[in-house]
Short mmCIF file of C-alpha atoms in Angstrom, two decimals:
data_model
loop_
_atom_site.label_atom_id
_atom_site.label_comp_id
_atom_site.label_asym_id
_atom_site.label_seq_id
_atom_site.Cartn_x
_atom_site.Cartn_y
_atom_site.Cartn_z
CA MET A 7 -3.48 -27.95 -34.44
CA ASN A 8 -4.00 -26.70 -38.23
CA ASP A 9 -1.37 -26.31 -40.39
CA MET A 10 -2.93 -23.98 -42.59
CA HIS A 11 -0.76 -21.11 -44.57
CA LEU A 12 -1.53 -17.22 -43.28
CA ASN A 13 -2.58 -17.08 -47.31
CA THR A 14 -4.67 -19.79 -49.35
CA ILE A 15 -6.55 -19.87 -52.62
CA LEU A 16 -9.11 -22.75 -53.20
CA TYR A 17 -9.04 -23.12 -57.20
CA GLY A 18 -10.63 -25.36 -59.61
CA VAL A 19 -13.33 -25.62 -62.29
CA ALA A 20 -16.72 -24.47 -61.36
CA GLY A 21 -18.76 -26.85 -59.16
CA THR A 22 -16.19 -28.34 -57.25
CA GLY A 23 -17.05 -27.54 -54.02
CA LYS A 24 -15.05 -24.65 -53.08
CA THR A 25 -17.48 -22.72 -51.87
CA TYR A 26 -18.46 -25.39 -49.63
CA SER A 27 -15.00 -25.78 -48.70
CA THR A 28 -14.47 -22.72 -47.37
CA VAL A 29 -16.29 -22.90 -44.58
CA ILE A 30 -14.89 -26.43 -43.59
CA TYR A 31 -11.33 -24.41 -43.90
CA ALA A 32 -12.47 -21.60 -41.79
CA VAL A 33 -14.13 -23.22 -38.74
CA ALA A 34 -10.88 -25.53 -38.34
CA ILE A 35 -8.69 -21.92 -38.86
CA VAL A 36 -10.88 -20.62 -35.79
CA GLU A 37 -10.82 -23.88 -33.90
CA ASP A 38 -7.05 -24.33 -34.46
CA VAL A 39 -7.76 -28.12 -35.66
CA SER A 40 -7.15 -29.87 -38.86
CA VAL A 41 -9.39 -29.44 -41.86
CA GLU A 42 -9.74 -33.55 -42.14
CA GLU A 43 -11.14 -33.25 -38.44
CA ILE A 44 -13.70 -30.61 -39.13
CA TYR A 45 -14.19 -32.70 -42.94
CA ALA A 46 -15.23 -35.81 -40.91
CA GLN A 47 -18.24 -33.91 -38.97
CA ASP A 48 -21.87 -33.24 -39.96
CA TYR A 49 -21.84 -30.16 -42.28
CA ALA A 50 -25.04 -28.89 -40.71
CA ASN A 51 -23.54 -28.45 -37.86
CA VAL A 52 -20.31 -26.84 -38.85
CA LEU A 53 -21.96 -24.74 -40.92
CA LYS A 54 -24.19 -23.59 -38.06
CA ARG A 55 -20.56 -22.65 -36.09
CA PHE A 56 -19.20 -20.79 -39.21
CA ASN A 57 -21.69 -18.61 -38.83
CA GLU A 58 -21.74 -18.30 -34.99
CA TYR A 59 -17.97 -17.16 -35.59
CA LYS A 60 -18.92 -14.69 -37.75
CA SER A 61 -21.63 -12.96 -35.61
CA LYS A 62 -18.46 -12.47 -33.41
CA ARG A 63 -16.66 -11.53 -36.40
CA LEU A 64 -13.59 -13.76 -36.04
CA ILE A 65 -14.55 -14.50 -39.58
CA GLU A 66 -15.70 -12.19 -42.62
CA SER A 67 -16.81 -12.50 -46.07
CA ILE A 68 -16.66 -10.85 -49.29
CA THR A 69 -16.91 -11.65 -52.99
CA PHE A 70 -14.35 -9.32 -55.18
CA HIS A 71 -15.88 -8.36 -58.69
CA GLN A 72 -14.02 -5.86 -61.54
CA SER A 73 -15.36 -2.50 -60.37
CA TYR A 74 -14.16 -3.49 -56.69
CA SER A 75 -11.52 -0.90 -55.45
CA TYR A 76 -8.83 -0.29 -53.29
CA GLU A 77 -11.17 2.96 -51.07
CA GLU A 78 -13.42 -0.29 -50.68
CA PHE A 79 -11.10 -3.01 -49.36
CA ILE A 80 -8.55 -0.73 -47.49
CA GLU A 81 -9.57 2.91 -46.98
CA GLY A 82 -10.72 6.00 -49.30
CA ILE A 83 -13.26 8.87 -49.46
CA LYS A 84 -16.90 9.10 -49.67
CA PRO A 85 -19.12 11.61 -51.07
CA LYS A 86 -21.83 12.69 -48.67
CA LEU A 87 -25.02 14.88 -49.45
CA ASN A 88 -25.94 16.61 -47.33
CA ASP A 89 -29.10 19.14 -48.29
CA ASN A 90 -27.34 20.79 -51.34
CA ASP A 91 -24.10 20.42 -50.37
CA ILE A 92 -21.37 16.84 -50.90
CA SER A 93 -18.90 16.94 -48.13
CA TYR A 94 -16.22 13.88 -48.28
CA THR A 95 -15.64 11.97 -45.34
CA LEU A 96 -12.60 9.18 -44.81
CA HIS A 97 -13.80 5.58 -43.97
CA ASP A 98 -12.36 2.25 -43.79
CA GLY A 99 -12.19 -0.47 -45.62
CA ILE A 100 -13.66 -3.80 -45.02
CA PHE A 101 -10.49 -5.58 -44.24
CA LYS A 102 -8.88 -2.74 -42.67
CA LYS A 103 -12.03 -2.78 -40.27
CA PHE A 104 -11.42 -6.94 -40.02
CA CYS A 105 -7.85 -6.35 -38.90
CA SER A 106 -8.73 -3.70 -36.17
CA TYR A 107 -9.44 -4.59 -32.58
CA GLN A 108 -10.39 -1.01 -31.64
CA LEU A 109 -14.35 -1.49 -30.89
CA GLU A 110 -13.30 -4.26 -29.01
CA TRP A 111 -11.03 -2.15 -26.44
CA ASN A 112 -12.53 1.05 -26.19
CA PHE A 113 -13.94 -0.06 -22.70
CA LEU A 114 -10.61 0.46 -21.45
CA ILE A 115 -10.56 4.29 -22.26
CA HIS A 116 -10.29 6.70 -19.02
CA GLN A 117 -9.37 3.35 -16.97
CA ASP A 118 -6.84 3.53 -14.48
CA VAL A 119 -3.74 0.94 -15.21
CA SER A 120 -1.50 1.98 -12.74
CA SER A 121 0.46 0.00 -10.52
CA LYS A 122 -1.46 -0.49 -6.77
CA ASN A 123 1.46 1.26 -4.96
CA ALA A 124 2.52 3.75 -7.52
CA LYS A 125 4.43 6.63 -5.95
CA HIS A 126 5.83 8.71 -8.83
CA TYR A 127 3.22 8.09 -12.24
CA LYS A 128 -0.29 7.64 -12.59
CA TYR A 129 -1.27 5.37 -15.94
CA ILE A 130 -4.68 6.38 -18.02
CA VAL A 131 -5.85 5.15 -21.03
CA ASP A 132 -6.46 7.87 -23.22
CA SER A 133 -7.16 6.64 -26.85
CA ILE A 134 -6.96 3.35 -29.00
CA THR A 135 -6.25 2.68 -32.61
CA ASN A 136 -6.16 -0.16 -34.53
CA GLU A 137 -3.21 -1.16 -33.17
CA ASN A 138 -1.72 0.66 -30.46
CA ILE A 139 -3.08 1.64 -26.53
CA TYR A 140 -2.05 5.20 -25.86
CA ILE A 141 -1.73 5.22 -22.07
CA LYS A 142 -1.47 9.01 -20.41
CA LYS A 143 1.35 9.39 -18.09
CA PHE A 144 0.60 11.65 -15.01
CA LYS A 145 3.71 13.12 -12.47
CA LEU A 146 1.73 12.09 -8.94
CA GLY A 147 1.68 15.67 -6.81
CA THR A 148 2.55 18.00 -9.81
CA GLY A 149 -0.99 17.44 -11.68
CA GLN A 150 1.53 17.71 -14.83
CA ASP A 151 1.26 15.32 -17.99
CA GLY A 152 4.17 13.28 -18.75
CA LYS A 153 4.93 11.38 -21.74
CA ILE A 154 2.47 9.10 -23.90
CA VAL A 155 2.64 5.42 -23.87
CA SER A 156 1.97 3.43 -26.75
CA ILE A 157 1.18 -0.60 -25.89
CA PRO A 158 0.93 -2.34 -29.28
CA ILE A 159 -2.83 -4.46 -28.67
CA HIS A 160 -1.44 -7.59 -29.97
CA ILE A 161 0.69 -8.02 -27.21
CA ILE A 162 -2.04 -8.24 -24.62
CA SER A 163 -4.06 -9.99 -27.22
CA ASP A 164 -1.71 -12.57 -27.18
CA LEU A 165 -0.60 -12.80 -23.44
CA VAL A 166 -4.67 -12.95 -22.53
CA SER A 167 -4.93 -15.67 -25.47
CA SER A 168 -1.52 -17.47 -23.67
CA ILE A 169 -3.67 -17.15 -20.31
CA ARG A 170 -7.27 -18.69 -21.49
CA ASN A 171 -5.38 -21.40 -23.08
CA ASN A 172 -3.65 -22.08 -19.78
CA ASN A 173 -0.09 -21.75 -21.55
CA ILE A 174 1.00 -19.55 -18.83
CA THR A 175 -0.39 -17.78 -15.73
CA ILE A 176 -1.06 -14.26 -14.47
CA MET A 177 1.74 -15.27 -11.94
CA ASP A 178 4.14 -15.64 -15.13
CA LEU A 179 3.89 -12.01 -15.32
CA LYS A 180 4.19 -10.99 -12.36
CA ASP A 181 7.08 -12.90 -11.31
CA ASN A 182 9.23 -11.81 -14.49
CA ASN A 183 9.07 -15.15 -16.51
CA LEU A 184 8.89 -13.25 -19.06
CA GLU A 185 10.91 -15.73 -21.81
CA VAL A 186 7.49 -16.58 -22.65
CA SER A 187 6.96 -13.37 -24.55
CA SER A 188 10.15 -13.50 -26.50
CA ASN A 189 8.46 -12.18 -29.36
CA TYR A 190 7.87 -9.14 -27.71
CA ASP A 191 9.59 -6.42 -27.03
CA ILE A 192 11.05 -6.80 -23.63
CA SER A 193 11.79 -3.63 -22.70
CA MET A 194 9.00 -2.80 -23.10
CA LEU A 195 7.37 -5.30 -21.26
CA LYS A 196 9.80 -4.67 -18.25
CA CYS A 197 9.81 -0.91 -18.08
CA TYR A 198 5.71 -1.06 -18.26
CA LYS A 199 5.18 -4.48 -16.47
CA GLU A 200 2.38 -3.36 -13.94
CA VAL A 201 0.55 -1.55 -16.61
CA ILE A 202 0.50 -4.35 -19.10
CA ILE A 203 -0.39 -6.60 -16.04
CA ASN A 204 -3.14 -4.58 -15.67
CA LEU A 205 -4.27 -4.18 -19.41
CA VAL A 206 -4.26 -8.09 -19.02
CA GLU A 207 -6.41 -8.49 -16.05
CA LYS A 208 -8.85 -5.51 -17.30
CA VAL A 209 -9.00 -7.90 -20.68
CA LEU A 210 -9.43 -11.04 -18.83
CA ILE A 211 -11.77 -9.88 -16.72
CA ASN A 212 -14.16 -8.34 -20.06
CA ARG A 213 -15.42 -11.59 -21.48
CA ASN A 214 -17.07 -9.60 -24.87
CA ILE A 215 -13.42 -9.40 -26.01
CA ASN A 216 -12.29 -12.29 -28.18
CA THR A 217 -8.28 -12.59 -28.44
CA SER A 218 -8.67 -15.96 -30.73
CA LYS A 219 -5.28 -16.29 -32.26
CA ASN A 220 -6.87 -17.64 -35.51
CA ARG A 221 -9.45 -14.78 -37.75
CA VAL A 222 -10.37 -15.65 -41.09
CA PHE A 223 -11.28 -13.40 -43.72
CA ILE A 224 -12.73 -15.22 -47.11
CA ILE A 225 -12.58 -13.33 -50.64
CA ASP A 226 -14.85 -15.26 -52.92
CA GLU A 227 -14.22 -15.21 -56.57
CA ILE A 228 -10.65 -13.41 -55.64
CA ASN A 229 -9.30 -13.65 -59.00
CA ARG A 230 -12.35 -11.62 -60.61
CA GLY A 231 -11.18 -8.32 -59.01
CA ASN A 232 -7.82 -6.16 -60.31
CA ILE A 233 -6.12 -8.06 -57.40
CA SER A 234 -2.72 -5.61 -57.68
CA SER A 235 -4.85 -2.81 -57.56
CA ILE A 236 -6.96 -3.43 -54.87
CA PHE A 237 -4.49 -4.94 -52.72
CA GLY A 238 -2.01 -2.46 -53.16
CA GLU A 239 0.60 -1.73 -50.42
CA LEU A 240 -1.15 -5.14 -48.65
CA ILE A 241 0.87 -7.19 -50.83
CA THR A 242 3.78 -6.99 -48.95
CA LEU A 243 2.11 -6.77 -45.40
CA ILE A 244 0.26 -10.40 -45.64
CA GLU A 245 3.74 -11.94 -46.17
CA PRO A 246 3.94 -14.65 -43.06
CA SER A 247 7.28 -12.71 -41.83
CA LYS A 248 5.82 -9.21 -42.28
CA ARG A 249 2.86 -9.66 -40.16
CA ILE A 250 2.24 -7.61 -36.84
CA GLY A 251 3.89 -9.26 -33.89
CA ASN A 252 7.15 -11.25 -36.26
CA LEU A 253 10.55 -9.97 -35.81
CA GLU A 254 10.09 -8.69 -39.74
CA GLU A 255 6.99 -6.91 -39.22
CA VAL A 256 6.27 -3.92 -41.19
CA LYS A 257 3.59 -1.05 -41.16
CA ILE A 258 3.10 1.21 -44.03
CA LYS A 259 1.91 4.71 -44.09
CA LEU A 260 -1.32 4.71 -45.42
CA PRO A 261 -2.42 7.21 -48.54
CA TYR A 262 -5.28 8.74 -47.44
CA SER A 263 -5.67 8.44 -43.76
CA ASN A 264 -1.66 8.87 -43.53
CA GLU A 265 -2.22 6.31 -39.98
CA TYR A 266 0.60 3.54 -40.15
CA PHE A 267 -1.27 -0.04 -40.54
CA GLY A 268 0.14 -3.74 -40.23
CA VAL A 269 -1.53 -6.79 -40.74
CA PRO A 270 -1.94 -8.78 -37.78
CA ASN A 271 -0.50 -12.88 -37.72
CA ASN A 272 -3.70 -14.26 -36.52
CA ILE A 273 -5.79 -12.90 -39.86
CA TYR A 274 -6.00 -15.86 -42.29
CA ILE A 275 -7.26 -14.81 -45.98
CA LEU A 276 -8.84 -17.68 -47.63
CA GLY A 277 -9.97 -17.20 -51.04
CA THR A 278 -11.67 -19.30 -54.11
CA MET A 279 -10.93 -19.08 -57.55
CA ASN A 280 -12.57 -20.52 -60.51
CA SER A 281 -9.60 -21.59 -63.03
CA SER A 282 -12.45 -22.03 -65.73
CA ASP A 283 -13.06 -18.40 -65.81
CA ARG A 284 -11.90 -16.61 -69.35
CA SER A 285 -12.87 -13.40 -67.83
CA THR A 286 -10.57 -13.59 -64.80
CA ILE A 287 -7.49 -11.74 -64.74
CA LEU A 288 -4.32 -13.76 -63.59
CA PHE A 289 -2.15 -13.73 -60.66
CA ASP A 290 0.89 -11.47 -60.74
CA THR A 291 4.21 -13.54 -59.60
CA ALA A 292 4.72 -11.26 -56.70
CA LEU A 293 0.92 -12.37 -55.43
CA ARG A 294 1.32 -15.51 -56.35
CA ARG A 295 4.22 -16.17 -54.22
CA ARG A 296 2.89 -14.87 -50.86
CA PHE A 297 -0.39 -17.38 -51.33
CA GLN A 298 -0.56 -20.88 -51.44
CA PHE A 299 -2.57 -23.00 -53.77
CA ILE A 300 -4.80 -26.03 -53.18
CA GLU A 301 -6.53 -27.43 -55.78
CA MET A 302 -10.21 -28.65 -55.33
CA LEU A 303 -10.89 -31.41 -57.92
CA PRO A 304 -14.29 -33.46 -59.42
CA ASN A 305 -14.84 -35.69 -57.03
CA TYR A 306 -16.43 -39.14 -58.73
CA ASN A 307 -16.52 -41.48 -55.87
CA ILE A 308 -19.32 -40.04 -54.33
CA PHE A 309 -21.47 -41.51 -57.25
CA LYS A 310 -19.86 -45.04 -57.56
CA ASN A 311 -22.90 -46.99 -56.30
CA VAL A 312 -25.11 -44.30 -58.42
CA SER A 313 -26.63 -46.52 -60.43
CA ILE A 314 -29.87 -45.48 -63.20
CA ASP A 315 -31.60 -47.70 -65.22
CA GLY A 316 -28.16 -49.52 -65.80
CA VAL A 317 -26.22 -45.92 -66.55
CA ASP A 318 -23.34 -45.80 -64.49
CA ILE A 319 -23.06 -42.16 -63.03
CA TYR A 320 -19.42 -42.75 -61.84
CA THR A 321 -17.76 -43.87 -65.08
CA MET A 322 -20.03 -41.44 -67.10
CA PHE A 323 -18.84 -38.64 -64.89
CA LYS A 324 -15.78 -39.64 -65.52
CA ASN A 325 -15.53 -40.65 -68.97
CA ILE A 326 -17.15 -36.74 -69.86
CA ASN A 327 -14.20 -35.41 -68.09
CA LEU A 328 -11.23 -37.32 -69.56
CA ARG A 329 -12.51 -36.21 -72.95
CA ILE A 330 -13.02 -32.72 -72.10
CA GLU A 331 -9.64 -32.65 -70.34
CA TYR A 332 -8.53 -33.86 -73.71
CA LEU A 333 -10.02 -31.61 -76.15
CA LEU A 334 -9.67 -28.34 -73.88
CA GLY A 335 -7.35 -29.01 -70.93
CA LYS A 336 -8.12 -29.33 -67.19
CA ASP A 337 -9.47 -25.96 -66.22
CA TYR A 338 -12.57 -27.02 -68.20
CA LEU A 339 -13.56 -30.31 -66.53
CA ILE A 340 -17.42 -30.34 -64.99
CA GLY A 341 -17.81 -30.23 -60.95
CA HIS A 342 -19.37 -32.84 -58.95
CA THR A 343 -22.07 -30.60 -57.50
CA TYR A 344 -24.05 -30.59 -61.67
CA PHE A 345 -24.65 -34.29 -59.99
CA LEU A 346 -25.24 -33.97 -56.61
CA GLU A 347 -28.91 -34.38 -56.87
CA LEU A 348 -28.28 -37.39 -57.89
CA LEU A 349 -27.75 -38.76 -54.53
CA ASN A 350 -31.17 -37.53 -52.91
CA SER A 351 -33.08 -38.13 -56.38
CA PRO A 352 -31.07 -41.13 -58.96
CA THR A 353 -34.00 -41.01 -61.32
CA LEU A 354 -34.11 -40.55 -65.35
CA GLU A 355 -36.43 -37.41 -65.04
CA THR A 356 -33.38 -35.99 -62.64
CA LEU A 357 -30.39 -36.73 -64.86
CA ALA A 358 -32.36 -35.78 -67.65
CA LYS A 359 -33.00 -32.59 -66.42
CA ILE A 360 -29.41 -32.28 -65.37
CA PHE A 361 -28.13 -32.54 -68.68
CA LYS A 362 -30.34 -30.54 -70.59
CA TYR A 363 -30.48 -27.55 -68.30
CA ASN A 364 -26.57 -27.86 -66.83
CA ILE A 365 -24.61 -29.94 -69.21
CA ILE A 366 -25.22 -29.09 -72.58
CA PRO A 367 -25.59 -25.51 -72.34
CA LEU A 368 -21.79 -25.66 -70.55
CA LEU A 369 -20.26 -27.40 -73.04
CA GLN A 370 -22.02 -25.38 -75.53
CA GLU A 371 -19.96 -22.70 -73.77
CA TYR A 372 -16.74 -24.01 -73.49
CA PHE A 373 -16.71 -24.96 -76.83
CA PHE A 374 -18.04 -21.85 -78.48
CA ASN A 375 -20.98 -23.89 -79.98
CA ASP A 376 -18.96 -26.39 -82.01
CA TYR A 377 -21.33 -28.87 -81.85
CA SER A 378 -18.79 -31.35 -83.25
CA LYS A 379 -16.88 -30.99 -80.18
CA VAL A 380 -19.55 -31.45 -78.21
CA ARG A 381 -20.76 -34.73 -80.03
CA LEU A 382 -17.45 -36.37 -79.03
CA VAL A 383 -17.59 -35.57 -75.39
CA LEU A 384 -21.42 -37.28 -75.19
CA ALA A 385 -20.01 -40.02 -77.38
CA ASP A 386 -22.88 -38.85 -80.00
CA ASN A 387 -20.50 -40.03 -82.69
CA GLN A 388 -19.95 -43.55 -81.02
CA THR A 389 -23.40 -44.51 -82.11
CA ASP A 390 -25.21 -44.81 -84.95
CA VAL A 391 -28.57 -45.02 -83.26
CA LYS A 392 -29.99 -41.58 -83.80
CA GLU A 393 -32.80 -42.24 -81.20
CA HIS A 394 -29.72 -42.02 -78.38
CA GLN A 395 -27.50 -39.13 -80.02
CA PHE A 396 -28.05 -35.95 -77.77
CA ILE A 397 -26.76 -33.92 -80.44
CA LEU A 398 -28.04 -35.07 -84.06
CA GLU A 399 -25.62 -33.90 -87.10
CA ILE A 400 -27.81 -33.02 -90.08
CA PHE A 401 -26.35 -32.96 -94.14
CA PRO A 402 -28.96 -30.26 -95.76
CA ASP A 403 -29.15 -31.79 -99.37
CA ASN A 404 -27.09 -29.47 -101.50
CA THR A 405 -29.42 -28.29 -103.98
CA ILE A 406 -30.47 -25.34 -101.62
CA PHE A 407 -28.08 -23.58 -103.22
CA GLY A 408 -29.38 -24.33 -106.61
CA ASN A 409 -27.21 -24.94 -109.35
CA LEU A 410 -23.76 -23.88 -107.30
CA ASP A 411 -21.37 -26.47 -106.43
CA ILE A 412 -20.97 -26.58 -103.26
CA ASP A 413 -19.80 -28.52 -100.27
CA THR A 414 -22.57 -28.14 -97.71
CA LYS A 415 -21.20 -28.64 -93.99
CA PRO A 416 -23.69 -30.51 -91.33
CA ILE A 417 -25.98 -28.34 -89.05
CA TYR A 418 -26.51 -29.62 -85.51
CA GLU A 419 -29.59 -30.18 -83.73
CA ILE A 420 -30.20 -31.22 -80.14
CA ASN A 421 -32.90 -33.90 -79.73
CA SER A 422 -35.16 -33.89 -76.96
CA LYS A 423 -35.52 -37.26 -77.56
CA ALA A 424 -32.47 -38.78 -76.21
CA PHE A 425 -32.68 -37.04 -73.03
CA GLU A 426 -36.06 -39.67 -72.25
CA ILE A 427 -33.69 -42.79 -73.08
CA SER A 428 -30.87 -44.39 -70.68
CA GLU A 429 -28.95 -45.79 -73.92
CA SER A 430 -28.02 -42.22 -74.39
CA TYR A 431 -26.10 -42.12 -71.07
CA ARG A 432 -25.06 -45.56 -71.16
CA LYS A 433 -22.80 -45.08 -74.28
CA ILE A 434 -21.07 -41.99 -72.61
#
C-alpha cells in the first residue's frame, strides 16, 4: 500500500531528478504500492507502465508557466471563428476533464436499471454528468414520468472497485450487508438498492471502465504559474477531507458553467518545483498547508566508485556543493544529473565537456558573473599554478589609465587549457 498524501510536491534544485521521480511516484500511486518498491524495479519497465497508464487516462501531466490560466485548468470560454463571425463556447479545462468519468460511463445512457420484478416503477438512465448518473423514474401502467433520481458516480465506482479487489461481493449488496459502504449515504443505498446493484453489474461487465482508486495528475514546474489564480476555488476542493466521497465533501458552483464541481478522493496531485528558480512565485500559506513537500537532494553516492585520472568524482562533486551552500545557500546546489554522463563515459573529455558547457555557465548565473566567487567554488584560489585554474585572475597594468592614480581591479578570463588537465579537477 502507498502512504502518499493526496497533494504532494517534489522540490529541490535543478538536476536532482524530480521529473524522473514523478514517474516512480505516479506508478506507485496507481498500483497502490510503496515508492521504495517501484524504485527497486527496472526504470525502463516502470516508464513503460507509466505510459500505459497515461494512455488509459489514469495519469495526466501538464507544465505550468506564467501565462497559464484558470480557464485552461478548470473551465472557461473560448472564441470560435466561423467564416467572418466569432462565437464563444464553454469548455472544460484539463483538470476538470481529468476528474470527470462522463465519457467512460456514457454507455449506460438509455439502459434499463429497474428491478427484475418491478411492479410500480421503471428506471431508465437519462443522462450522465461529471459526478452523477441521472435516472428517469417511470410509473408503470401510466406512462407518466416520475422524479429524476441522481446516483453519485463515485458510489458505483467504489463498489465496483471493492468487488474487483475481492473486498466485497455482489451478494453482500444483495444481502443488505451495507456496512461495507459506511462512507456512503446509507439511506440512498437502501432506497435504490436494486438500481445500484444493476448499475454495478453493468459496469462490472463493461471492462472499458477503469474504476481504479488511484489516478495521478502531474503538474511540472508548479510554482512557475500564478497558483492562486489558476487553482481558484480548487484551493478548498483539493483538501483531503473536502474530497467527494468523504464526510466533509464540498462542491462549489463554478463561475462559467454554474455546475457544481468537486474533486474525487482518488485523484492525487503530484507537482514538481525548482527551488533555485528566482523567477517563480512563492506558495501562499493557504496553498502550502494543503500540500506535502518532499525534498529531492543531490545523490552523491552514485559516484562513489567513479574515478577519472585520479579525480574522485564523489569528493569533487560534494566539495563543489559544500562551497555553494556556504556562499549562496541550499537552494543553489548542483544536482547529480549534470554528472550522470560520467557513469557511461568516465573520461576526462566527458568531464571537461560537463564543466565547460554546464557547470561553469551555471555558476556564472548563480553568482551573477562574480568570478571571484566562481573561483572559490572551483578552488582556483587554492593553487598558484595558473595552468590548473579554470578562471584566471589578471591584474592589468594601471598605466592603461595614463597618469591617473587609480586602484585597478582584477579582470577574469576562462582558461580553456585547464579543462584538459586532471589536476584542475583534483584540486577541487
